[in-house]
Amino acid sequence: MNAVVYQGPQEVAVESVDEPEIEHENDVIVDITTTCICGSDLHMYEGRTSADPGIVFGHENMGNVIETGDAVTSLEEGDRVVMPFNVACGFCRNCENGYTGFCTNVNPGFAGGAYGYVAMGPYKGGQAEKLRVPYADFNALKLPEGDEHEDAFALLADIFPTGWHGTRLANLQPGESIAIFGAGPVGLMAAYSAKIQGASEIYVVDRVESRLDLAEDHCDARPINFEESDPVEQIKDAHGGGVDNGVDAVGYQAIDPETDPGDDAYDPARENPAVVLNQLIKAVRPTGELGIPGLYVPSDPGAPDEMAAQGRLGIDFGKLFEKGLKLGTGQCNVKEYNRELRDMIIEGRADPSWVVSHRVDLDRAPEMYEKFDEREEGVIKVLLEP
C-alpha cells in the first residue's frame, strides 16, 4: 500500500510499504478514507525532533473497518470510525481516570502513545491506505454510515478536541473573555470552542491574515496581528486590565514579534520558545487561568539556544506567581471530548469543517507538506484522501 514516509528534514515521500495486519485479537484494520496533516507533524518534518527516516506519518485518521480481531466485540466490518490520535489501553490508572493521552501501557517508559509520531510507540501512522488500530473497542469512535460530515468528523481525531481542551485547561466559563495565541488549526478550533461555550470576548493573535480572517468570520473573534504592534498592549487597549483566560496554541516554535521579520517571517532565528507563555502571563488578569495545549518538548535539536535545546525556558515565573495565575498543560485526552463533539456535529450544533482549506489525493502529500510548512496564505488544514 502507499503511505507518507519521512525521509529527513523537509522531505517526505509517498512510498509503497507493507500493509498492516492483525497483531493482537483486540486489533482492527481500517481502510482510511480521510487523514490529515497536523502542525505537530511539522515538528518532525522540519527536523526539530529525534525522528528517524522511515516513520509513516499520520495521527489524525478515519475510515471503515475492514477486518477485526477475534476479541473485538463492539465493532464489525463496514463500521465507519474515527480514531483519537492518542493510542490508549483503556484500563491503566490514567485511562480509568480519563487521561487517555497519558496511558502507561501502550508505550513502555513513556506516558502516552500515538500513531505515526516519534517516541510515541510502535504505531504506524494513517497517512496511508490502511491502518492497524490496537485496543480497537476502546480507541475507535463509531460514526454514522455514509460519507456525511466527512471533513468535520476527521477533525475529531485531534484539532477540534484539542482546541476544546485548551479552553477547558483554562477553565473558561460562559461570559468570560479569552485570548488565544496562535491561529493555526488548533488555535482556530480553540476560538470556535470558546464561542460555542459562551465566551463574551475572544481575541486571537497571529500574523497570517487569512487565518485571522477565519477567526473573525467564524468565531466572532477580534484579530490581533502581532507584527503590527505588541499583542499584549493591543489586547489590554481593547479590554482594560486583562482577559479572564488565555490559551497557548503555538508551542515551542513561537516567533518573537520584537525580532526583525526581514524577508522571511518564519526565520528560525526569530524563535523564542517562551515568548507566548510570557505574553499570556502579561495579558491575563490576576487570578486568571491559562491553558497550554501548544506542544513543548524536553529536547529540541533546532533550538535557538542551549537552554531551550533541553526544554528549559525563560518563563516569567515571578510574575506568574505575583498574579496568582493558574495553568494547565498537556496533550489532549481526545476521548474525554470526542463523543460529545461528534454528537454536536450530528445535531448541527457544531461544524468545524470551515477550517479545512484543502482536500487532496495522498500522492500530493509532499507538495502540501511544503506549502503548510511555509505557512502559505490560505493553507490552513489539509486533508489527504488515500
XYZ file of C-alpha atoms in Angstrom:
386
model
C 0.000 0.000 0.000
C 1.034 3.649 -0.374
C 1.943 5.760 2.651
C 3.603 9.078 3.517
C 7.113 8.261 4.760
C 9.536 10.655 6.452
C 12.834 10.899 4.558
C 14.615 13.588 6.563
C 14.298 17.312 7.294
C 11.847 18.973 4.866
C 11.339 15.771 2.920
C 8.543 13.226 2.816
C 7.663 10.802 0.039
C 4.739 8.592 -0.872
C 6.155 5.078 -0.905
C 4.945 1.502 -1.016
C 5.017 -0.079 2.462
C 3.736 -3.330 3.932
C 0.038 -3.486 4.679
C -0.913 -3.691 8.359
C -2.042 -6.975 9.827
C -3.950 -8.054 12.903
C -1.244 -8.436 15.577
C -3.470 -8.918 18.609
C -7.006 -10.189 18.941
C -8.267 -6.734 20.007
C -6.977 -5.048 16.812
C -8.934 -3.898 13.803
C -7.740 -2.837 10.357
C -9.244 0.367 8.968
C -9.425 1.347 5.320
C -8.536 5.056 5.543
C -10.930 7.477 3.852
C -9.537 10.718 5.301
C -6.309 11.543 7.108
C -4.954 14.979 7.998
C -1.664 16.845 8.054
C -1.155 18.330 11.521
C 1.013 21.178 12.755
C 2.618 18.647 15.082
C 3.778 16.703 12.009
C 5.770 19.781 11.014
C 7.975 19.440 14.087
C 9.199 16.113 12.706
C 9.140 17.306 9.092
C 11.405 20.240 9.976
C 13.906 18.035 11.788
C 13.025 19.502 15.179
C 12.683 16.090 16.829
C 14.730 12.916 17.038
C 12.588 11.233 14.372
C 14.462 8.772 12.181
C 13.742 8.380 8.472
C 11.177 5.689 7.740
C 8.349 6.799 10.026
C 4.904 6.600 8.412
C 3.247 9.867 9.384
C -0.380 10.475 10.310
C -2.147 10.647 13.675
C -5.491 12.095 12.513
C -7.297 9.194 10.886
C -10.760 7.959 9.948
C -12.183 5.289 7.694
C -14.060 1.997 7.540
C -13.309 -1.210 9.432
C -12.321 -3.985 7.023
C -11.002 -6.645 9.443
C -11.465 -7.367 13.138
C -9.551 -9.403 15.690
C -11.311 -12.266 17.447
C -11.674 -10.366 20.750
C -13.274 -7.239 19.268
C -16.896 -7.048 20.413
C -18.286 -3.577 19.592
C -17.050 -3.165 16.030
C -17.653 -5.086 12.840
C -16.607 -4.898 9.237
C -18.119 -1.896 7.484
C -18.304 0.343 10.556
C -17.255 3.931 9.916
C -14.886 5.137 12.630
C -12.558 7.952 13.652
C -9.597 7.340 15.950
C -8.224 9.681 18.623
C -4.603 10.479 17.922
C -3.921 9.001 21.389
C -3.367 5.253 21.471
C -4.675 4.101 24.853
C -5.351 0.794 26.584
C -8.483 1.815 28.495
C -7.623 0.063 31.756
C -4.473 1.610 33.259
C -4.878 4.088 36.112
C -4.623 7.124 33.846
C -7.067 5.753 31.277
C -9.567 4.867 34.006
C -9.325 8.451 35.246
C -9.891 9.846 31.745
C -6.278 10.745 30.961
C -6.039 8.712 27.768
C -3.289 10.968 26.448
C -1.073 9.616 29.224
C -1.710 5.881 29.024
C 1.023 3.945 30.808
C 0.589 0.621 28.983
C 0.917 1.380 25.270
C 4.418 2.871 25.179
C 6.828 1.422 27.775
C 8.846 4.069 29.586
C 6.639 6.912 28.432
C 3.169 8.089 29.448
C 1.256 8.280 26.190
C 1.125 6.764 22.733
C 0.126 7.992 19.282
C 0.025 6.926 15.652
C 2.914 7.888 13.422
C 4.851 10.038 15.857
C 8.391 9.951 17.210
C 8.774 8.498 20.727
C 5.056 7.716 20.902
C 5.267 3.969 20.424
C 5.481 1.457 17.565
C 2.193 2.517 15.947
C 2.413 3.341 12.255
C 0.608 6.414 11.027
C -2.543 6.650 8.991
C -1.343 8.849 6.127
C -1.685 5.613 4.235
C -4.276 3.422 2.638
C -4.818 1.278 5.749
C -4.179 1.465 9.494
C -3.937 -1.018 12.348
C -5.892 0.168 15.406
C -4.959 -1.529 18.722
C -7.411 -1.783 21.636
C -9.988 -1.033 18.998
C -13.116 -1.331 21.133
C -11.741 1.491 23.246
C -9.963 3.601 20.633
C -12.339 3.676 17.663
C -15.340 6.018 17.803
C -18.273 4.927 15.661
C -19.754 7.380 13.178
C -22.999 7.361 11.168
C -22.897 5.336 7.973
C -22.218 7.016 4.670
C -19.989 9.998 3.966
C -21.908 12.881 5.553
C -19.802 15.298 7.648
C -16.591 13.620 6.444
C -14.453 16.742 6.859
C -15.937 17.635 10.256
C -15.644 14.100 11.635
C -11.996 13.881 10.526
C -11.238 16.792 12.839
C -12.432 14.733 15.825
C -9.136 12.847 15.738
C -7.215 15.831 17.064
C -7.728 19.516 16.386
C -11.373 20.009 17.408
C -10.945 18.147 20.735
C -7.521 19.745 21.247
C -8.896 23.248 20.719
C -11.722 22.417 23.126
C -9.144 21.014 25.549
C -7.269 24.321 25.539
C -10.357 26.167 26.748
C -11.011 23.528 29.406
C -7.411 23.685 30.662
C -8.035 27.431 31.030
C -11.350 26.708 32.802
C -13.264 29.100 30.530
C -16.747 29.902 31.871
C -19.702 31.399 29.960
C -19.452 35.164 29.850
C -15.681 35.268 30.364
C -13.109 36.762 27.991
C -10.232 34.819 26.465
C -7.074 35.451 24.445
C -5.841 32.686 22.151
C -2.310 32.901 20.825
C -1.941 31.107 17.515
C -4.452 30.944 14.660
C -3.345 27.673 13.198
C -5.892 24.843 13.151
C -5.777 24.245 16.926
C -5.945 27.934 17.772
C -8.892 28.401 15.428
C -10.636 25.426 17.000
C -9.941 26.872 20.465
C -11.575 30.130 19.375
C -14.520 28.232 17.878
C -14.849 26.202 21.074
C -14.783 29.400 23.135
C -17.610 30.789 21.017
C -19.691 27.614 21.467
C -19.048 27.735 25.230
C -20.320 31.299 25.514
C -17.188 33.417 25.833
C -18.047 37.117 25.928
C -14.933 38.308 24.073
C -12.413 36.314 22.061
C -9.038 37.659 20.962
C -6.910 35.668 18.517
C -3.232 36.512 17.998
C -1.284 35.585 14.864
C 0.421 37.217 11.890
C -1.158 35.351 8.935
C -4.049 37.489 7.722
C -6.035 34.647 6.142
C -6.046 32.826 9.489
C -7.037 35.941 11.415
C -9.852 36.477 8.914
C -11.173 32.991 9.642
C -11.096 33.682 13.386
C -13.083 36.847 12.866
C -15.578 35.366 10.408
C -16.303 32.027 12.119
C -15.531 32.654 15.788
C -16.604 36.302 16.219
C -13.055 36.897 17.426
C -11.123 40.136 17.445
C -7.980 39.581 15.329
C -4.641 40.726 16.761
C -1.695 40.861 14.348
C 1.473 40.664 16.404
C 3.590 42.051 13.549
C 1.750 45.377 13.782
C 2.397 46.118 17.464
C 2.742 44.469 20.889
C -0.140 41.946 21.086
C -0.408 42.318 24.873
C -0.882 46.076 24.547
C -3.424 45.553 21.758
C -5.426 43.220 23.998
C -5.215 45.495 27.029
C -6.140 48.563 24.993
C -9.270 46.743 23.887
C -10.105 45.051 27.176
C -8.604 47.051 30.003
C -6.870 45.190 32.792
C -6.522 41.863 31.037
C -8.649 38.968 29.862
C -10.022 36.255 32.144
C -8.340 33.318 30.388
C -5.613 32.554 27.879
C -4.685 29.696 25.564
C -1.275 28.936 24.085
C -1.938 27.174 20.776
C 1.566 27.873 19.452
C 4.135 25.926 21.468
C 7.887 25.933 21.417
C 8.432 27.303 17.900
C 6.872 30.652 18.750
C 8.003 33.740 16.847
C 9.165 36.764 18.844
C 7.346 39.841 17.482
C 10.203 42.081 18.617
C 12.609 40.497 16.132
C 13.004 41.838 12.600
C 10.928 39.752 10.152
C 13.197 40.652 7.236
C 12.358 38.773 4.057
C 11.355 35.577 5.860
C 8.847 35.995 8.700
C 9.422 32.364 9.721
C 13.199 32.510 10.008
C 14.128 30.178 12.900
C 16.357 32.971 14.159
C 13.159 34.763 15.198
C 12.138 31.950 17.548
C 11.723 32.487 21.276
C 10.097 29.403 22.808
C 8.990 31.272 25.942
C 7.553 34.369 24.293
C 3.899 33.278 24.070
C 3.852 31.995 27.649
C 5.239 35.318 28.863
C 2.768 37.280 26.748
C -0.092 35.281 28.242
C 1.209 35.936 31.759
C 1.019 39.643 30.950
C -2.302 39.553 29.078
C -4.378 37.557 31.592
C -5.785 39.354 34.636
C -4.615 38.496 38.171
C -6.043 35.118 39.312
C -6.910 34.227 35.708
C -6.187 30.846 34.143
C -4.011 29.629 31.268
C -4.479 26.569 29.065
C -1.374 25.316 27.272
C -2.135 22.645 24.650
C 0.644 24.008 22.404
C 3.466 21.487 22.104
C 6.589 21.801 24.259
C 9.346 19.188 24.221
C 12.094 18.097 26.623
C 14.696 18.288 23.857
C 14.852 20.315 20.645
C 17.722 19.741 18.191
C 16.990 23.026 16.416
C 16.532 25.260 19.453
C 17.832 28.845 19.375
C 19.999 28.345 22.485
C 21.440 25.613 24.706
C 18.838 26.020 27.458
C 15.902 25.717 25.064
C 17.545 22.680 23.468
C 16.975 20.937 26.816
C 13.365 22.094 27.018
C 14.189 24.744 29.640
C 12.516 28.085 29.016
C 12.935 31.573 30.418
C 9.429 31.931 31.833
C 8.482 34.960 33.954
C 7.561 32.740 36.887
C 7.813 35.596 39.369
C 5.082 37.495 37.527
C 3.020 34.296 37.223
C 3.253 33.864 40.995
C 2.633 37.542 41.733
C -0.597 37.473 39.728
C -1.796 34.195 41.243
C -2.327 32.657 37.829
C -3.308 29.027 37.374
C -2.273 26.957 34.400
C -2.994 23.597 32.838
C -0.778 21.801 30.355
C -0.505 18.648 28.325
C -1.766 16.983 25.199
C -5.459 16.426 24.741
C -7.220 13.366 26.147
C -9.311 13.097 22.998
C -11.768 10.521 24.342
C -12.811 12.964 27.054
C -14.480 15.115 24.395
C -14.852 13.342 21.049
C -18.182 11.592 21.642
C -19.943 14.784 22.700
C -18.341 16.785 19.884
C -19.403 14.093 17.405
C -22.972 14.362 18.618
C -22.859 18.159 18.361
C -21.816 17.791 14.722
C -24.575 15.261 14.018
C -27.208 17.529 15.588
C -25.962 20.628 13.759
C -24.747 22.356 16.931
C -21.183 22.489 15.649
C -19.479 22.246 12.276
C -15.702 22.704 12.425
C -15.242 21.861 8.729
C -14.844 25.552 7.841
C -11.214 25.253 8.940
C -10.467 22.770 6.123
C -8.724 24.554 3.274
C -7.611 21.605 1.112
C -8.706 18.036 0.409
C -6.253 16.331 -1.949
C -5.101 12.890 -3.007
C -2.472 11.196 -0.852
C 0.007 11.496 -3.728
C 0.083 15.270 -3.213
C 1.252 14.983 0.401
C 4.867 16.129 -0.272
C 3.608 19.262 -2.017
C 1.128 20.076 0.743
C 3.690 19.500 3.499
C 5.895 22.088 1.829
C 3.070 24.613 1.482
C 1.877 24.088 5.058
C 5.407 24.355 6.404
C 5.866 27.674 4.607
C 2.601 28.950 6.147
C 1.321 29.924 2.735
C -1.708 32.188 2.794
C -4.860 30.088 2.583
C -3.222 26.800 3.609
C -4.908 26.130 6.931
C -5.927 22.494 7.301
C -5.008 19.872 4.710
C -6.930 16.595 4.415
C -5.458 13.707 2.465
C -7.575 11.135 0.668
C -5.791 7.799 0.036
